[in-house]
Amino acid sequence: MLETSLPAGTERRREDIGLITGTSGYTDDLATEAGRPTPLHMAVVRSPYAHAEIIGMQLDAAQAVPGVVGAFSSAELVGQMRTMDTFPVPGLKKPARRPLALGRARYVGDPVAVVLAETRYSAVDARDLIEVDYAPLQAVADPEAALGPEAAVVYEEFGTNLAFLHESSGGDLAEAFREADQIVRLRLVNQRLAPSSIEGRACLFDYDPATGMLTGWVSSQAIFRAREMLSSFLGLDRSRIHLKVPEVGGAFGVKTGFVGEEIVAAALAIRLERPVKWIEGRSENLQAQTQGRGQINYVEAAVKSDGQLLGLRVRSVADLGAFLAPVTAMVPTGTSRMLAGPYRIKAFSSQVAGALNNKVPTAAYRGAGRPEAAYILERTMDRIARELGLDPAEVRRRNFIPAEAFPYDAPTGVQYDSGNYELALDRALELADYTGLRATQQTRRAEGSSKMLGIGLSSYIEIAGGGGTPLPGMPQEAATVRVRSDGTILVQSGVAHNGQGHFTAFAGIAAGVFGLSAGQVEVQMGDTALPAYGIGTFGSRTTPIAASTILLAAQAVRAKVLGLAARLLEAAEADLVLEAGRVSVRGVPGCSIELGELARRVEAQPDLIDREPPNPVNGRSIEGLAAWRDFVPGGATFPSGTHLAVVEVDTETGDIAILKYVAVDDCGRVLNHYLADAQVHGGLAQGIGQALYEEVVYDGTGQLISGTLMDYTLPTAEQVPVFLTDSLETPSPHNPLGAKGVGEAGCTGGPPAIVNAVLDALAPLGIQAIDMPLRPEKIWQIVQAARAGRLDQTIPAPPPVFPQSEAEQPAPPATFVFE
């Protein structure tokens, strides 16, 4: 644990100063370094068809545009490149995808050619002059339809659109269903989402033929991974690639790896020996950036009459899209690991069918599989309460894993580190005045108000801080901490910052170890040349893992400081006090030495302290009064919490107003409450967006309908309510900070809380199910159908692609019908 206490977390975000004053720069703001040519601008030609053969391409008109340096077909640029890697799944049918489309376009927006020009305007003008001869083919956009026997096949060599069927289970599910008093069934949809960061993908690459060095500035969450990817595709040794991260206008999971265009830009920079810049436009981003979510879940829950959930069977159709990006298959299969949630489920079974189709691929988006699992569970818990006539809060309470049961082995195969789920629920109910809300709701219903009040709960857990798979011989995360000759502290981290407040948090950790103010600590990150390493900023892993490396490195330097000071002051280490930048001997006034003086002594005489061993990243030793440390966590962390939403549904218009939102989150030890709250607020804005507004829509031919921000609805500040937040802390034993992570809490807890609240409001009308987003027209239509007696809420059977055992309870065959 910490040797000295951390600051109370009152420092405001130091990284905001440059953004507020306009002195910071994004990738598009950057120019090349002194002495290098101005960058060429790259524009990308994209397919207007969801599925088409590429018969030919005419580039002459584009090449004749003034300022154009070259126009290139995909075959010319990537025909000899290796194929893209993806997360392995047993039995996976992996399409041979390269950084651009070859021979066939498989979704609207698929890149087929690029143009380079001296200005962006010339590049765009030339791009629009390239004529591509397409032979349109039949497309399939609906993932369930794609699994049918008559569906158009995205890859003829497979003869099917089923990329994989992933099965997992735990416990005796057959016994759970035999013990059950009732079987509760749902069909749930987690719609596709466009991550919609303010800044799309962006890169600037510069190759210097004199040194053989490729320098790049990328809008990235994982620059060391990006470096490895470029090394693999371009054939350059990683030591010849230097990447930096400027300011990043959001990422949310989609910038953990390159999908293709950035690789092409780097290849062209090397080929032409000119800097190349590519900045993704908004329409491109909505067309071609990987999208999030995309699951259809068929749920069967085995339940006792007292509300106890015995077992869960989930069959999921994963909407993969047209090819497999690096983590496309990982997200839906990862949902299976979280299907026990915070509950004592005895058994579960999960089958995930990955469906290829003619849409842009899905991949990681804030939460990446965990929000989908929470939505499955929390919608199920409310349905159990509704069908058994129980209070939703009480159903959860009866099923919670007790606080004394940790570490807890879930039937899904994961071990939860710590938690107190009932306490989080109790606190949320208290903050919201749950009893008073229920009384108000009954009064409203008795009065027959057209504005119906609903209360929704969501008790979630997620998995975080589990690290990831590093390259052979490389650490997961490493950092260097140094005492400088002026007595200040330098922290160098491998994190690729994306605006989460890491500069502020890391400075606070180092300051706490040395007894300094945070203003006496400088933090550097976002540069592969630093003496540090990291596999990426994703999965709420930065605080549990990256911050732990800083703590360990700082503690190692502190030990060196005290050991050296003891020798120089001729005192025992136990008698030394380190505070305010000075080491003093306790009880001996005037016997002290400043941190800066110790650093200067080591610079003059390096042998005063033991030399650090060479680090595995670059094989060099860290010199001076400094230390390099890496860290591998003892296991994953499991943040949790309870969210409560109060909504008002106007049945005459379908409008939904969020009257109150309470979020109680447990992210382990909270290092900075200001930063933690900011993460919760940001995640909730996106969670509300999914619940009420956002949806990527394609028509039956694969054409993108929601291709602009006039069609893809993002919530505005007016539509995001004031949040009442609170936290509790059950420290994780898997890292020295006790932290768990909080970056995805709002995305995970928000959608089911809001949807449950809306369904709670509409319960008197007999409405049991409605899929996100809960737009006013959808609400109005279902209310009218309910009032007219035309509401059909029977549940369809899962697609026949799922194998079924004889012991299974059959699901009703009918479908949802809203006439």
PDB file of C-alpha atoms in Angstrom, residues 36 54 159 169 401 423 497 666:
ATOM      1  CA  ARG A  36      10.993  18.449 -43.415  1.00  0.00           C
ATOM      2  CA  ILE A  54     -14.546  -4.173 -58.165  1.00  0.00           C
ATOM      3  CA  GLY A 159     -20.431 -20.968 -47.782  1.00  0.00           C
ATOM      4  CA  SER A 169     -21.368 -22.949 -19.491  1.00  0.00           C
ATOM      5  CA  ILE A 401     -23.565 -12.274  -3.575  1.00  0.00           C
ATOM      6  CA  LEU A 423     -24.646  -1.622   0.359  1.00  0.00           C
ATOM      7  CA  HIS A 497      -3.740   9.691 -22.790  1.00  0.00           C
ATOM      8  CA  ASP A 666     -17.681   1.113  -6.340  1.00  0.00           C
TER       9      ASP A 666
END
